[in-house]
Amino acid sequence: MGEARIMFLDKEEKYIFDKFAKQASGSVYYQSGNNVLLATVAIDEDCIVEEDFLPLTVQYIEKAYAAGKFPGGYVKREAKPSDFETLTARIIDRSLRPLFSKNYCYPTQITILVLSADNDADLQILALNAASAALYVSEIPLKFPVNGVRIGRIGEEFVVNPSLKEQEQSTLDLLVSGVNEDLLMIEMRTFGGIKVKPSSNPLSLMTTLNEESITSFSANELEENQLIEALEIARTHISKKSQSIVQSFEAFVKPALELGEGRKSFVCEGIESFICQQYLESLRKIIESLSKTERHSQLKAFAKKIAQDWKAQNPNDIESLEQRVEETLDKVKRNLIRQMILEEGKRADGRGLKEVRPISIETNLLPKAHSSALFTRGQTQALVVCTLGGDMDAQNYELLTEKTTSKERFMVHYNFPPFSVGEASSIGATGRRELGHGNLAKRALECSLIYRDSKTIRLVSEILESNGSSSMASVCGGSLALAAADIECTSLIAGVAMGLVCEGEKYAILTDIMGLEDHDGDMDFKVAGSAEGITALQMDIKLGGLKTEILKNALFQAKEARLHILGLMEEAKRKIVLNTESLPSSQIFAIHPSKIVEVIGQAGKTIKEIIEKFEVVIDLNRDNGEVKVSGGNKEKVDAAKEHIINIANSKESKPNIYELYQVGDIYTGRVKKIVEFGAFVELPHHYDGLLHISKVTHNRNEKISDYLKEGDEVRVEVLSLNKNKVELGLLD
């Protein structure tokens, strides 16, 4: 058991090792301010996973008691992880996964529990710090001190690890993790912003958007050089903290476990030479097959043929022959693909390094959906469907650091059914990958939305075919689906996935990678944005660090591809025909608060006529005069808006009651209507005042009709004026 303290950005971080969860391979009690997290690492050293993947699982769990709260919902116990918990676990996983060697094959579980949380806590950074510390001091034989920083941008200044209050003012959210000088994982998004002329209008920002008060609305895209500058700031701070961690944790690092040889390799040098000498050209032709499914089936058949030929020449060599041939062939295939790219500048499908696959776009092909877009790029196809709703359709969610429930009014749901890659399996619950890809698309698109009212927008991306970059196809299709739903945005947003092949000092950057290049390449780099710059970015590195020169070249190469795709999307946008019969519409505007009563009319007569005539729903705010009209037909919604404005602007409409009456005024009026609780008395200027029964008799057994009848003339006094209502008292 031991304790270490680190000062970083004027904040003290306390790490207590192996006081808690002592049976885990590594554990750390991590405290920063009032925030406390417990991270543990457990491995199953008796189990070896033979499949070719890293058996690492990361779980990030928030405990409601950490913020003095009860879990939301009917069952008062933590259950299914929230979206935030799942996305945070993915960030930690993607940051730590590159540290493990390819041959590591022991099931490993990293668990992070949030035990205490301040309202201003950046829990993602804290969780990454805790998990990395637990892994660093554990018995697993890898010793790299990963840490992460968040970069914001307020005005023109970059801010390192901004507080939650500062993040509300920031136009940038850039999360970077790394080791020493090496960057391992990048998540980035921008936030749209609006500037409005000074105005005395008491209405909300959404209402002023309908007025001529906007000076600018921007997605606040980040230019490539600005992103490089921000990443260099992150790199500097990550390097400094890495050194502090090594110095402070050195005494607490456990001796590495003797885990044996790990996963057995079936790669055979003899079979490798056999394939290279006799089958290289045949393998090249299979790699160049245009169809992903054809290539996969041909490779399986090709492996069987090689095994048969090898067995014919080596009849006694039969042990694990098929597995040895398959693994060896996979190694030769990988080397050949990388050699073609680096030496010949040629890719598996014949494209140049900077070439984007052919793109086709169709919009509003689903007649009853509010809007839809089918975006096809090579062998990747996304059908993105947009649905518009109101306040009641928003998704409620809770965050540990917030006291109240929040509403999500823009949702992007990404679905990846097995048939999209030719697999015959059932469709199950939404997985972490689907949640992550949907979140990436949401981050790319959300900053471009110009909300003119309180719409709720849901985009669903159905991946119908996948051979690389399906999340970026969702971004492109999603942006077009928004346009096809007549949602106003700053601009179209396009996305492209970039790849990297690197051997020594030689490297090649690949535009619009397909599945084969993603599998055998060294980087997965997704960039989305408009013609003005980047709105979202996600990067995972499979090799160590990434040189600034390579990163800069990749960003500008991605910009070329993005501009090419945006050109095709703009052309498709001009051809959009709206689904006017299915597309709902809404308008939010303002009239003078005193005119609301005119829109309602006597006993609601006027507003009922408007609703029936135009087939709309109308919401009125008596306090600020805000009017929201929504319906299933845009023309009728616009006509209803115009009708209401005409009523409010009519010279014949009644003036404000505060201008007509004063408390204490005495009038002689005619009883217009008798109701159970009193009588309505017609006053001068065509307003009706309420004479409550309590102002006529105090006997509960008596009725107002015992004293007054419709048509009677009475002398009344104005007792109060409240929200366009006149309350009267009876004079003898």
XYZ file of C-alpha atoms in Angstrom:
732
model
C 0.000 0.000 0.000
C 1.277 3.476 -0.840
C 0.312 7.014 -1.754
C 1.490 9.398 -4.478
C 0.581 13.011 -5.200
C 0.913 14.880 -8.489
C 0.393 18.580 -9.182
C -1.045 19.207 -12.648
C -2.381 22.572 -13.813
C -2.378 23.830 -10.220
C -4.567 20.956 -9.037
C -3.402 18.193 -6.723
C -4.174 14.594 -7.632
C -3.889 11.938 -4.938
C -3.359 8.246 -5.759
C -3.634 5.539 -3.086
C -2.480 2.116 -4.309
C -3.648 -1.293 -3.080
C -5.505 -0.089 -0.006
C -8.800 -0.983 -1.666
C -9.672 -4.068 -3.748
C -6.422 -5.794 -2.785
C -7.217 -9.004 -4.626
C -7.224 -7.211 -7.975
C -4.077 -7.227 -10.072
C -3.916 -3.466 -9.671
C -6.071 -0.916 -7.913
C -5.990 2.814 -7.273
C -8.099 5.130 -5.128
C -7.877 8.374 -7.075
C -8.897 11.750 -5.652
C -8.932 15.177 -7.287
C -10.681 17.796 -5.173
C -13.910 16.227 -3.927
C -13.943 13.720 -6.789
C -13.100 10.135 -5.871
C -12.834 7.174 -8.271
C -11.769 3.592 -7.683
C -10.115 1.847 -10.631
C -9.213 -1.848 -10.649
C -7.514 -4.211 -13.079
C -8.171 -7.950 -13.047
C -6.744 -10.606 -15.375
C -7.493 -14.273 -15.887
C -3.981 -15.676 -16.207
C -5.223 -19.256 -16.502
C -7.192 -18.602 -19.684
C -5.721 -18.016 -23.122
C -7.929 -16.583 -25.866
C -6.806 -18.163 -29.135
C -8.846 -15.871 -31.390
C -6.987 -12.959 -32.969
C -8.259 -10.094 -30.803
C -7.346 -8.373 -27.563
C -9.688 -9.656 -24.788
C -9.873 -6.301 -22.972
C -13.093 -5.024 -21.391
C -13.500 -1.596 -19.796
C -16.443 -0.746 -17.552
C -17.074 2.777 -16.289
C -19.819 2.901 -13.641
C -21.306 5.957 -11.965
C -22.832 5.499 -8.544
C -25.783 7.807 -7.842
C -24.713 8.212 -4.212
C -21.537 9.892 -5.482
C -23.563 13.057 -6.051
C -26.058 12.497 -3.216
C -28.766 11.320 -5.600
C -31.116 8.368 -6.032
C -30.988 6.482 -9.328
C -33.653 7.739 -11.743
C -36.517 5.554 -12.902
C -38.862 3.134 -11.195
C -36.160 0.786 -9.840
C -33.913 2.648 -7.405
C -30.765 0.744 -8.228
C -28.039 1.226 -10.837
C -28.695 -1.096 -13.761
C -28.090 -0.637 -17.476
C -25.217 1.791 -18.178
C -26.217 5.182 -19.522
C -25.013 6.417 -22.912
C -22.482 8.662 -21.149
C -21.084 5.720 -19.180
C -20.772 3.593 -22.322
C -19.113 6.376 -24.331
C -16.698 7.106 -21.471
C -15.769 3.410 -21.291
C -15.045 3.516 -25.041
C -12.751 6.522 -24.643
C -10.768 4.723 -21.924
C -10.661 1.487 -23.936
C -9.414 3.249 -27.085
C -6.727 5.063 -25.059
C -5.388 1.949 -23.311
C -5.809 -0.712 -26.003
C -2.746 0.389 -28.073
C -0.484 -0.287 -25.057
C -0.991 -4.058 -25.218
C 1.142 -6.216 -27.470
C -0.588 -7.973 -30.348
C 0.106 -11.365 -28.723
C -1.486 -10.503 -25.369
C -4.282 -13.037 -24.981
C -5.457 -13.058 -21.348
C -8.977 -11.802 -20.517
C -8.515 -8.464 -18.771
C -11.139 -6.343 -17.041
C -10.662 -2.678 -16.109
C -13.430 -1.284 -13.880
C -13.806 2.344 -12.820
C -16.319 3.271 -10.101
C -17.239 6.905 -9.447
C -17.633 7.154 -5.655
C -17.812 10.926 -5.173
C -18.380 13.654 -7.762
C -18.449 17.445 -7.722
C -20.889 19.366 -9.906
C -17.987 20.744 -11.991
C -16.166 17.424 -12.471
C -14.836 16.366 -15.886
C -15.486 12.700 -15.193
C -14.098 11.419 -18.501
C -10.620 12.849 -17.847
C -10.723 11.722 -14.197
C -11.782 8.197 -15.180
C -9.010 7.925 -17.769
C -6.423 9.057 -15.208
C -7.640 6.515 -12.652
C -7.802 3.597 -15.110
C -4.345 4.365 -16.527
C -2.817 4.552 -13.041
C -4.315 1.195 -12.042
C -3.031 -0.413 -15.240
C 0.416 1.165 -14.899
C 1.062 -0.263 -11.414
C -0.630 -3.623 -12.101
C 1.028 -6.985 -12.733
C 0.388 -6.767 -16.493
C 3.745 -6.562 -18.291
C 3.373 -3.161 -19.938
C 4.550 0.068 -18.401
C 3.318 3.170 -20.169
C 1.750 6.080 -18.242
C -1.193 7.118 -20.386
C -2.963 10.364 -19.501
C -5.368 12.714 -21.196
C -6.262 16.396 -21.457
C -9.259 18.312 -22.748
C -8.723 21.445 -24.818
C -11.394 24.139 -25.097
C -11.455 27.386 -27.034
C -12.886 30.573 -25.571
C -12.668 33.434 -28.023
C -9.363 32.923 -29.805
C -7.602 31.322 -26.832
C -7.127 27.598 -26.219
C -7.836 26.489 -22.631
C -6.414 23.297 -21.102
C -8.820 21.222 -18.981
C -11.559 23.880 -18.853
C -14.098 23.711 -16.028
C -17.683 22.770 -16.894
C -18.609 26.458 -16.679
C -15.821 27.330 -19.116
C -16.908 24.477 -21.389
C -20.308 26.170 -21.716
C -18.544 29.176 -23.274
C -16.176 27.085 -25.395
C -16.593 26.586 -29.145
C -14.328 23.513 -29.079
C -14.239 20.195 -27.234
C -10.987 18.352 -27.956
C -10.080 15.309 -25.844
C -6.599 13.860 -26.397
C -4.850 10.941 -24.704
C -1.280 9.795 -25.127
C 2.024 8.652 -23.670
C 5.029 10.969 -23.488
C 5.220 12.584 -26.961
C 2.914 10.041 -28.587
C -0.774 10.745 -29.212
C -2.950 7.614 -29.057
C -6.558 8.809 -29.236
C -8.323 12.017 -30.310
C -11.988 13.011 -29.956
C -13.010 16.454 -31.196
C -16.172 18.449 -31.851
C -17.195 22.081 -32.260
C -20.241 23.939 -30.957
C -22.420 26.168 -33.118
C -22.929 29.731 -31.933
C -25.128 32.725 -32.673
C -24.633 36.466 -32.385
C -27.690 38.705 -32.074
C -28.040 42.483 -32.234
C -28.878 44.102 -28.865
C -32.651 44.157 -28.458
C -35.224 44.987 -25.813
C -37.392 42.108 -27.011
C -38.205 40.033 -23.894
C -38.602 36.827 -25.890
C -36.217 33.914 -25.933
C -33.348 33.489 -28.398
C -35.370 30.998 -30.434
C -37.996 33.670 -31.063
C -35.535 36.380 -31.994
C -34.193 34.085 -34.676
C -37.308 34.858 -36.693
C -36.506 38.560 -36.558
C -33.907 40.490 -38.491
C -31.603 40.467 -35.504
C -29.048 37.802 -36.422
C -25.555 39.057 -37.159
C -24.090 35.574 -37.689
C -24.605 31.894 -36.971
C -21.622 29.612 -37.333
C -20.801 25.960 -36.754
C -17.479 27.322 -35.424
C -15.526 24.941 -37.619
C -11.860 24.560 -36.731
C -9.313 25.059 -39.491
C -6.670 22.387 -39.974
C -3.762 24.569 -38.783
C -5.725 25.591 -35.690
C -6.310 21.915 -34.862
C -2.588 21.197 -35.226
C -1.872 24.057 -32.799
C -4.362 22.674 -30.259
C -2.912 19.157 -30.561
C 0.610 20.453 -29.937
C -0.618 22.111 -26.726
C -2.178 18.788 -25.697
C 1.020 16.897 -26.585
C 3.127 19.215 -24.400
C 0.913 18.748 -21.325
C 0.598 14.979 -21.834
C 4.387 14.675 -22.015
C 4.888 16.677 -18.822
C 2.378 14.624 -16.892
C 3.809 11.342 -18.217
C 7.161 12.252 -16.679
C 5.504 13.121 -13.352
C 3.666 9.792 -13.301
C 6.843 7.777 -13.933
C 8.688 9.572 -11.134
C 5.819 9.412 -8.634
C 4.595 5.849 -9.273
C 7.931 4.072 -9.636
C 7.909 2.652 -6.098
C 4.409 1.190 -6.482
C 4.734 -0.722 -9.758
C 4.219 -4.446 -9.134
C 6.539 -7.100 -10.579
C 5.199 -8.344 -13.906
C 3.436 -11.694 -13.970
C 5.079 -14.552 -15.808
C 2.345 -15.122 -18.359
C 4.113 -17.635 -20.568
C 4.358 -17.392 -24.327
C 0.803 -16.189 -24.770
C -1.202 -16.907 -27.893
C 0.423 -19.515 -30.100
C 1.412 -18.299 -33.537
C 0.677 -20.652 -36.436
C 2.642 -18.630 -38.981
C 5.066 -21.000 -40.730
C 8.175 -19.722 -42.507
C 8.204 -22.670 -44.881
C 4.592 -22.138 -45.946
C 5.275 -18.386 -46.214
C 8.132 -19.011 -48.677
C 5.934 -21.535 -50.552
C 3.152 -18.935 -50.979
C 5.530 -16.120 -51.977
C 7.247 -18.279 -54.610
C 4.189 -19.836 -56.246
C 1.011 -17.941 -55.403
C 1.846 -14.240 -55.061
C 0.288 -13.172 -58.371
C -2.847 -15.203 -57.716
C -3.111 -13.603 -54.287
C -2.730 -10.148 -55.838
C -5.649 -10.837 -58.196
C -7.845 -11.931 -55.268
C -6.922 -8.798 -53.305
C -7.909 -6.686 -56.303
C -11.369 -8.282 -56.416
C -13.909 -5.478 -56.364
C -16.433 -7.237 -54.148
C -15.692 -7.669 -50.458
C -17.775 -10.843 -50.201
C -16.155 -12.295 -53.323
C -12.695 -11.555 -51.936
C -13.535 -13.250 -48.628
C -14.867 -16.429 -50.256
C -11.972 -16.545 -52.721
C -9.413 -16.259 -49.923
C -11.004 -19.200 -48.064
C -10.959 -21.343 -51.199
C -7.413 -20.170 -51.972
C -6.210 -21.221 -48.490
C -7.670 -24.714 -49.006
C -5.889 -25.054 -52.373
C -2.556 -23.998 -50.851
C -3.044 -26.502 -48.003
C -3.749 -29.306 -50.517
C -0.696 -28.409 -52.630
C 1.530 -28.182 -49.557
C 0.272 -31.529 -48.270
C 0.963 -33.129 -51.653
C 4.604 -32.059 -51.408
C 4.879 -32.629 -47.652
C 2.607 -35.638 -46.881
C 3.831 -35.976 -43.278
C 3.219 -32.317 -42.371
C -0.466 -32.396 -41.447
C -0.628 -31.066 -37.875
C -2.822 -27.927 -37.710
C -2.176 -27.518 -41.418
C -5.286 -25.523 -42.289
C -4.788 -23.087 -39.403
C -1.105 -22.620 -40.256
C -1.936 -21.922 -43.889
C -4.720 -19.450 -43.007
C -2.568 -17.442 -40.573
C 0.440 -17.478 -42.868
C -1.674 -16.446 -45.855
C -3.121 -13.590 -43.792
C 0.407 -12.377 -42.994
C 1.480 -12.540 -46.643
C -1.736 -10.755 -47.672
C -1.109 -7.959 -45.185
C 2.482 -7.507 -46.328
C 1.439 -7.525 -49.985
C -1.282 -4.903 -49.450
C 1.131 -2.635 -47.593
C 3.837 -3.168 -50.216
C 1.434 -2.279 -53.046
C 0.539 0.951 -51.241
C 4.069 2.001 -50.246
C 5.998 0.826 -53.294
C 3.482 1.151 -56.115
C 1.056 3.763 -54.784
C -1.708 1.306 -55.654
C -4.603 0.132 -53.520
C -6.508 -3.142 -53.456
C -9.411 -1.772 -55.524
C -7.132 0.008 -58.013
C -7.655 3.523 -56.635
C -4.975 6.124 -56.137
C -4.029 7.063 -52.581
C -6.171 10.238 -52.636
C -9.103 8.883 -54.622
C -12.629 8.698 -53.174
C -14.840 5.767 -54.192
C -17.799 6.458 -56.529
C -20.710 8.148 -54.737
C -24.434 8.062 -55.483
C -27.156 9.930 -53.586
C -30.948 9.646 -53.503
C -33.208 11.783 -51.333
C -36.765 11.383 -50.038
C -37.225 7.897 -51.453
C -39.473 6.950 -48.482
C -42.823 8.678 -49.127
C -44.276 8.528 -45.591
C -41.077 9.383 -43.722
C -40.518 13.055 -42.949
C -37.297 12.843 -44.992
C -34.717 10.285 -46.065
C -31.372 10.055 -47.841
C -29.637 7.040 -49.348
C -25.887 7.659 -49.438
C -23.755 5.052 -51.227
C -19.966 5.264 -51.403
C -18.336 2.238 -52.983
C -19.561 -0.804 -51.055
C -20.767 1.245 -48.086
C -24.422 2.266 -48.041
C -26.339 4.209 -45.392
C -30.066 4.918 -45.403
C -30.595 7.887 -43.074
C -34.150 8.812 -42.081
C -35.184 12.018 -40.302
C -38.211 12.382 -38.019
C -39.359 15.709 -36.575
C -41.261 16.106 -33.339
C -42.024 18.488 -30.517
C -40.998 18.950 -26.892
C -42.731 15.763 -25.762
C -40.614 13.696 -28.173
C -37.282 14.762 -26.662
C -35.182 12.149 -24.842
C -34.894 12.724 -21.097
C -31.545 11.904 -19.526
C -29.658 12.490 -16.292
C -26.009 13.300 -15.677
C -24.312 12.624 -12.362
C -22.956 16.184 -12.209
C -26.356 17.812 -12.848
C -29.210 18.073 -10.376
C -32.060 18.195 -12.878
C -33.129 16.045 -15.799
C -32.027 17.310 -19.214
C -33.618 16.898 -22.632
C -31.900 15.739 -25.780
C -33.612 17.329 -28.767
C -31.199 16.089 -31.439
C -30.610 12.344 -31.635
C -28.584 10.256 -34.076
C -29.140 6.498 -33.854
C -26.817 4.243 -35.836
C -27.766 0.623 -36.615
C -25.358 -1.974 -37.991
C -27.329 -5.133 -38.852
C -25.320 -8.315 -39.571
C -26.566 -8.566 -43.169
C -24.633 -5.364 -43.974
C -21.447 -7.468 -43.961
C -23.044 -10.662 -45.252
C -23.349 -12.380 -41.867
C -26.281 -14.674 -41.057
C -27.008 -13.767 -37.435
C -29.855 -12.161 -35.551
C -30.106 -8.450 -34.756
C -29.563 -7.842 -31.050
C -29.466 -4.910 -28.651
C -27.521 -1.767 -29.501
C -23.823 -2.389 -28.964
C -21.012 -0.083 -27.839
C -19.742 0.330 -31.390
C -23.167 1.372 -32.669
C -23.554 3.847 -29.835
C -20.103 5.280 -30.495
C -20.624 5.664 -34.251
C -23.995 7.344 -33.701
C -22.426 9.731 -31.194
C -19.660 10.626 -33.666
C -22.215 11.444 -36.370
C -24.228 13.504 -33.888
C -21.161 15.506 -32.854
C -20.355 16.204 -36.492
C -23.851 17.451 -37.404
C -25.229 19.111 -34.275
C -23.109 22.272 -34.493
C -24.520 23.049 -37.964
C -28.172 23.110 -36.827
C -29.904 26.480 -36.651
C -32.803 25.930 -34.253
C -35.673 28.267 -35.033
C -37.972 26.589 -32.551
C -38.072 23.772 -30.052
C -38.123 20.974 -32.630
C -36.993 17.512 -31.648
C -35.005 15.878 -34.437
C -34.178 12.183 -34.708
C -31.873 10.777 -37.367
C -31.652 7.006 -37.801
C -28.850 5.601 -39.934
C -29.497 2.083 -41.203
C -26.264 0.629 -42.551
C -27.368 -1.578 -45.434
C -23.902 -2.412 -46.724
C -20.504 -1.875 -45.141
C -16.981 -1.922 -46.444
C -15.351 0.849 -44.451
C -16.378 4.302 -43.250
C -20.031 3.609 -42.434
C -20.016 6.262 -39.691
C -18.861 8.885 -42.189
C -21.523 7.730 -44.649
C -23.991 8.342 -41.814
C -22.685 11.904 -41.469
C -23.115 12.598 -45.194
C -26.531 10.925 -45.336
C -27.588 12.629 -42.110
C -26.716 16.094 -43.392
C -28.711 15.464 -46.574
C -31.657 14.056 -44.596
C -31.737 17.281 -42.561
C -31.789 19.291 -45.793
C -34.539 17.033 -47.176
C -36.584 17.746 -44.018
C -36.248 21.497 -44.646
C -34.168 21.937 -41.472
C -32.062 25.061 -41.712
C -28.336 24.439 -41.190
C -25.241 26.577 -41.573
C -24.008 24.286 -44.351
C -23.796 20.668 -45.439
C -21.437 18.429 -43.446
C -19.425 15.622 -45.048
C -17.200 12.978 -43.488
C -14.356 10.814 -44.719
C -12.243 8.076 -43.102
C -8.485 8.278 -43.590
C -5.893 5.542 -43.175
C -2.148 5.230 -42.802
C 0.467 2.660 -43.787
C 3.867 3.256 -42.233
C 7.113 1.258 -42.478
C 10.160 2.967 -40.994
C 10.463 6.433 -42.528
C 8.170 5.600 -45.436
C 4.465 6.250 -45.091
C 1.359 6.627 -47.211
C -1.893 8.353 -46.265
C -5.045 6.769 -47.694
C -8.264 8.626 -48.456
C -11.635 6.941 -47.930
C -10.352 3.629 -46.605
C -12.260 0.391 -47.055
C -12.430 -2.491 -44.573
C -9.302 -4.249 -45.856
C -7.180 -1.117 -45.412
C -8.643 -0.445 -41.975
C -7.779 -3.998 -40.872
C -4.228 -4.000 -42.253
C -3.407 -0.305 -41.776
C -1.894 1.635 -38.887
C -4.470 4.354 -38.273
C -8.208 4.953 -38.304
C -8.773 8.675 -38.720
C -12.314 9.999 -39.266
C -12.775 13.664 -40.184
C -16.084 15.483 -40.690
C -16.794 19.099 -41.495
C -17.954 21.738 -43.937
C -16.045 23.692 -46.553
C -15.072 26.102 -43.746
C -13.339 23.541 -41.544
C -13.643 20.560 -39.204
C -16.670 20.001 -36.956
C -15.783 16.549 -35.568
C -12.812 14.217 -35.572
C -11.978 10.795 -34.165
C -8.564 9.169 -34.354
C -7.162 5.874 -33.105
C -3.500 4.971 -33.609
C -2.427 1.335 -33.902
C 1.302 2.062 -33.893
C 3.114 4.253 -31.339
C 2.976 8.014 -31.766
C 2.109 10.079 -34.792
C 4.493 12.699 -36.151
C 3.115 16.199 -36.603
C 4.072 16.150 -40.288
C 2.004 12.999 -40.925
C -0.954 14.346 -38.968
C -0.879 17.650 -40.853
C -0.693 15.917 -44.245
C -3.565 13.624 -43.274
C -5.744 16.575 -42.270
C -5.195 18.479 -45.519
C -5.642 15.329 -47.617
C -8.922 14.757 -45.768
C -9.933 18.338 -46.595
C -9.474 17.659 -50.326
C -11.715 14.608 -50.078
C -14.279 16.459 -47.972
C -14.574 19.281 -50.520
C -15.021 16.720 -53.312
C -17.817 14.949 -51.405
C -19.470 18.262 -50.457
C -19.609 19.201 -54.146
C -21.592 16.041 -54.917
C -23.826 16.603 -51.888
C -24.580 20.197 -52.931
C -25.646 18.941 -56.341
C -27.960 16.393 -54.706
C -29.358 19.051 -52.349
C -30.457 21.213 -55.286
C -32.568 18.309 -56.573
C -34.402 17.648 -53.287
C -38.190 17.526 -53.495
C -39.754 17.864 -50.047
C -42.251 15.285 -48.770
C -44.807 18.061 -48.254
C -47.638 15.633 -47.529
C -45.692 13.906 -44.748
C -43.420 16.672 -43.512
C -44.679 18.429 -40.369
C -44.080 22.129 -39.942
C -43.986 24.597 -37.093
C -43.563 28.315 -36.657
C -42.623 30.271 -33.550
C -43.235 34.019 -33.566
C -44.249 36.797 -31.196
C -47.168 39.161 -30.898
C -47.840 41.731 -28.197
C -48.871 39.916 -24.993
C -52.043 42.005 -24.802
C -53.170 40.575 -28.166
C -53.183 36.975 -26.940
C -56.738 37.457 -25.706
C -57.804 38.429 -29.241
C -56.321 35.211 -30.625
C -58.200 33.181 -27.998
C -61.479 35.006 -28.481
C -64.625 34.871 -26.356
C -64.650 31.519 -24.526
C -61.910 30.288 -26.899
C -64.076 30.700 -29.989
C -61.428 32.347 -32.224
C -58.596 29.922 -31.489
C -60.914 26.926 -31.991
C -61.883 28.284 -35.413
C -58.216 28.709 -36.366
C -57.367 25.175 -35.232
C -60.251 23.632 -37.173
C -59.782 25.731 -40.302
C -56.020 25.244 -40.680
C -55.673 21.833 -38.953
C -52.921 23.017 -36.624
C -51.919 22.922 -32.968
C -51.415 26.292 -31.261
C -49.477 26.992 -28.048
C -49.712 30.476 -26.531
C -47.603 32.160 -23.866
C -49.612 34.927 -22.187
C -46.557 36.329 -20.401
C -44.306 37.114 -23.376
C -46.683 36.830 -26.342
C -44.899 33.824 -27.865
C -47.024 31.805 -30.306
C -46.135 28.351 -31.614
C -48.114 26.920 -34.518
C -47.430 23.354 -35.678
C -49.129 20.916 -38.013
C -48.693 18.288 -40.683
C -48.911 20.670 -43.645
C -46.436 23.517 -44.118
C -48.794 25.665 -46.222
C -51.545 25.485 -43.610
C -49.099 26.277 -40.796
C -47.862 29.355 -42.679
C -51.455 30.431 -43.393
C -52.403 30.035 -39.719
C -49.411 32.153 -38.706
C -50.420 34.898 -41.121
C -54.028 34.754 -39.869
C -52.933 35.140 -36.228
C -50.635 38.044 -37.065
C -53.501 39.738 -38.911
C -55.739 39.365 -35.846
C -53.025 40.836 -33.620
C -52.402 43.736 -36.005
C -56.070 44.462 -36.763
C -57.106 48.045 -35.980
C -60.455 46.744 -34.829
C -58.909 44.525 -32.227
C -59.460 45.459 -28.627
C -56.827 47.606 -26.962
C -54.978 46.578 -23.831
C -57.287 46.392 -20.755
C -54.683 48.295 -18.765
C -55.205 51.189 -21.139
C -59.030 51.037 -20.818
C -59.768 50.360 -17.160
C -58.355 51.239 -13.784
C -58.983 49.701 -10.384
C -61.797 51.657 -8.715
C -63.636 52.581 -11.934
C -67.451 52.293 -11.639
C -69.648 51.274 -14.566
C -73.244 50.283 -15.321
C -73.211 47.063 -17.338
C -75.525 44.393 -18.640
C -75.415 40.808 -17.346
C -74.333 38.859 -20.408
C -74.097 35.311 -19.041
C -74.885 33.501 -15.796
C -72.508 30.662 -14.767
C -72.287 28.562 -11.621
C -69.515 30.634 -10.073
C -70.857 34.090 -10.996
C -71.929 36.352 -13.838
C -70.148 37.936 -16.800
C -71.021 41.627 -17.114
C -70.570 43.476 -20.404
C -68.512 46.643 -19.930
C -67.795 49.607 -22.208
C -65.178 48.964 -24.924
C -66.602 45.446 -25.490
C -64.846 43.659 -22.629
C -66.568 41.319 -20.179
C -65.812 41.416 -16.481
C -66.395 38.626 -13.984
C -68.687 39.285 -11.056
C -67.922 36.368 -8.756
C -70.772 34.885 -6.660
C -68.833 35.712 -3.505
C -69.259 39.396 -4.344
C -73.062 38.952 -4.464
C -73.821 36.619 -1.528
C -71.891 34.865 1.229
C -74.518 32.158 1.674
C -73.188 28.976 0.099
C -76.678 27.565 -0.317
C -77.771 30.429 -2.553
C -77.216 30.628 -6.300
C -76.270 33.630 -8.404
C -79.511 33.137 -10.328
C -81.397 33.941 -7.118
C -80.160 37.536 -7.504
C -79.380 38.150 -11.180
C -80.699 37.183 -14.590
C -79.209 37.594 -18.065
C -80.064 41.086 -19.390
C -80.170 42.766 -15.955
C -78.346 46.073 -15.623
C -76.027 46.343 -12.609
C -73.594 48.891 -11.144
C -70.146 47.380 -10.703
C -66.688 48.444 -9.555
C -63.365 47.285 -11.055
C -61.574 45.407 -8.235
C -58.494 44.062 -10.108
C -56.890 43.630 -13.522
C -54.962 40.385 -14.046
C -53.691 38.948 -17.352
C -56.379 40.637 -19.456
C -59.092 39.645 -16.961
C -61.316 42.204 -15.237
C -62.645 41.251 -11.794
C -65.721 43.138 -10.591
C -67.545 43.879 -7.360
C -71.306 44.594 -7.041
C -72.476 48.029 -5.861
C -75.846 48.479 -4.198
